[in-house]
Amino acid sequence: MIIQTDRSNATDRGTIVKKVEAIVRHFKLEDVKNALTDQGIHGMTVSEVRGFGRQKGHTEIYRGTEYAIDFVPKVKIEVVCTDENLQTVIDTILQTAQTGQIGDGKIFVTNLEDSIRIRTGERGEDAL
């Protein structure tokens, strides 16, 4: 049995909503948050995450013994914005999170089918 539902999304209404996920160093979180706020971007979600990229972790010495740290602690910042604000969000994160060293992180951008404010039921850009 196939059930079809009316999936009216943001692109049907002419607004494209994007989700920007940025994996950055812990000490850059406050700088990124303040810079985004200064640019008029106010909503974000922050999570502590662990992972590795090309550097594949690192080693540390504790009490004379060397330990391999496979998963490096980072912070993931998620920002949902309109297509109009996308480049501002990306540029702001790049400028504030970059140290020039290996392990600065990554930025991922995806299209969101829809966004809905739970309190009011508003959708798309109105829900942001």
mmCIF file of N, CA and C in Angstrom, residues 30-42 44 88 92 96:
data_model
loop_
_atom_site.group_PDB
_atom_site.id
_atom_site.type_symbol
_atom_site.label_atom_id
_atom_site.label_comp_id
_atom_site.label_asym_id
_atom_site.label_seq_id
_atom_site.Cartn_x
_atom_site.Cartn_y
_atom_site.Cartn_z
ATOM 1 N N GLU A 30 33.094 30.734 19.847
ATOM 2 C CA GLU A 30 32.599 32.050 20.274
ATOM 3 C C GLU A 30 32.824 33.095 19.190
ATOM 4 N N ASP A 31 33.974 33.038 18.523
ATOM 5 C CA ASP A 31 34.263 33.978 17.429
ATOM 6 C C ASP A 31 33.261 33.820 16.293
ATOM 7 N N VAL A 32 32.978 32.566 15.922
ATOM 8 C CA VAL A 32 32.029 32.305 14.829
ATOM 9 C C VAL A 32 30.635 32.775 15.228
ATOM 10 N N LYS A 33 30.223 32.461 16.445
ATOM 11 C CA LYS A 33 28.893 32.868 16.920
ATOM 12 C C LYS A 33 28.743 34.389 16.885
ATOM 13 N N ASN A 34 29.731 35.092 17.405
ATOM 14 C CA ASN A 34 29.669 36.554 17.429
ATOM 15 C C ASN A 34 29.678 37.141 16.025
ATOM 16 N N ALA A 35 30.484 36.589 15.137
ATOM 17 C CA ALA A 35 30.560 37.103 13.768
ATOM 18 C C ALA A 35 29.247 36.866 13.020
ATOM 19 N N LEU A 36 28.637 35.698 13.206
ATOM 20 C CA LEU A 36 27.355 35.428 12.563
ATOM 21 C C LEU A 36 26.274 36.359 13.100
ATOM 22 N N THR A 37 26.276 36.585 14.406
ATOM 23 C CA THR A 37 25.304 37.495 15.013
ATOM 24 C C THR A 37 25.483 38.912 14.470
ATOM 25 N N ASP A 38 26.727 39.339 14.310
ATOM 26 C CA ASP A 38 27.004 40.665 13.748
ATOM 27 C C ASP A 38 26.489 40.792 12.314
ATOM 28 N N GLN A 39 26.419 39.685 11.591
ATOM 29 C CA GLN A 39 25.927 39.681 10.211
ATOM 30 C C GLN A 39 24.407 39.522 10.136
ATOM 31 N N GLY A 40 23.743 39.457 11.299
ATOM 32 C CA GLY A 40 22.289 39.337 11.320
ATOM 33 C C GLY A 40 21.781 37.904 11.290
ATOM 34 N N ILE A 41 22.677 36.937 11.475
ATOM 35 C CA ILE A 41 22.288 35.526 11.531
ATOM 36 C C ILE A 41 22.174 35.173 13.009
ATOM 37 N N HIS A 42 20.945 34.867 13.459
ATOM 38 C CA HIS A 42 20.738 34.719 14.894
ATOM 39 C C HIS A 42 20.472 33.298 15.368
ATOM 40 N N MET A 44 21.161 29.256 15.563
ATOM 41 C CA MET A 44 22.136 28.203 15.294
ATOM 42 C C MET A 44 22.011 27.126 16.351
ATOM 43 N N THR A 88 26.873 34.787 2.789
ATOM 44 C CA THR A 88 27.279 35.542 3.992
ATOM 45 C C THR A 88 27.653 34.587 5.110
ATOM 46 N N THR A 92 31.472 34.226 6.474
ATOM 47 C CA THR A 92 31.692 34.576 7.881
ATOM 48 C C THR A 92 32.356 33.427 8.627
ATOM 49 N N THR A 96 36.282 33.531 10.183
ATOM 50 C CA THR A 96 36.482 33.501 11.635
ATOM 51 C C THR A 96 37.022 32.172 12.155
#
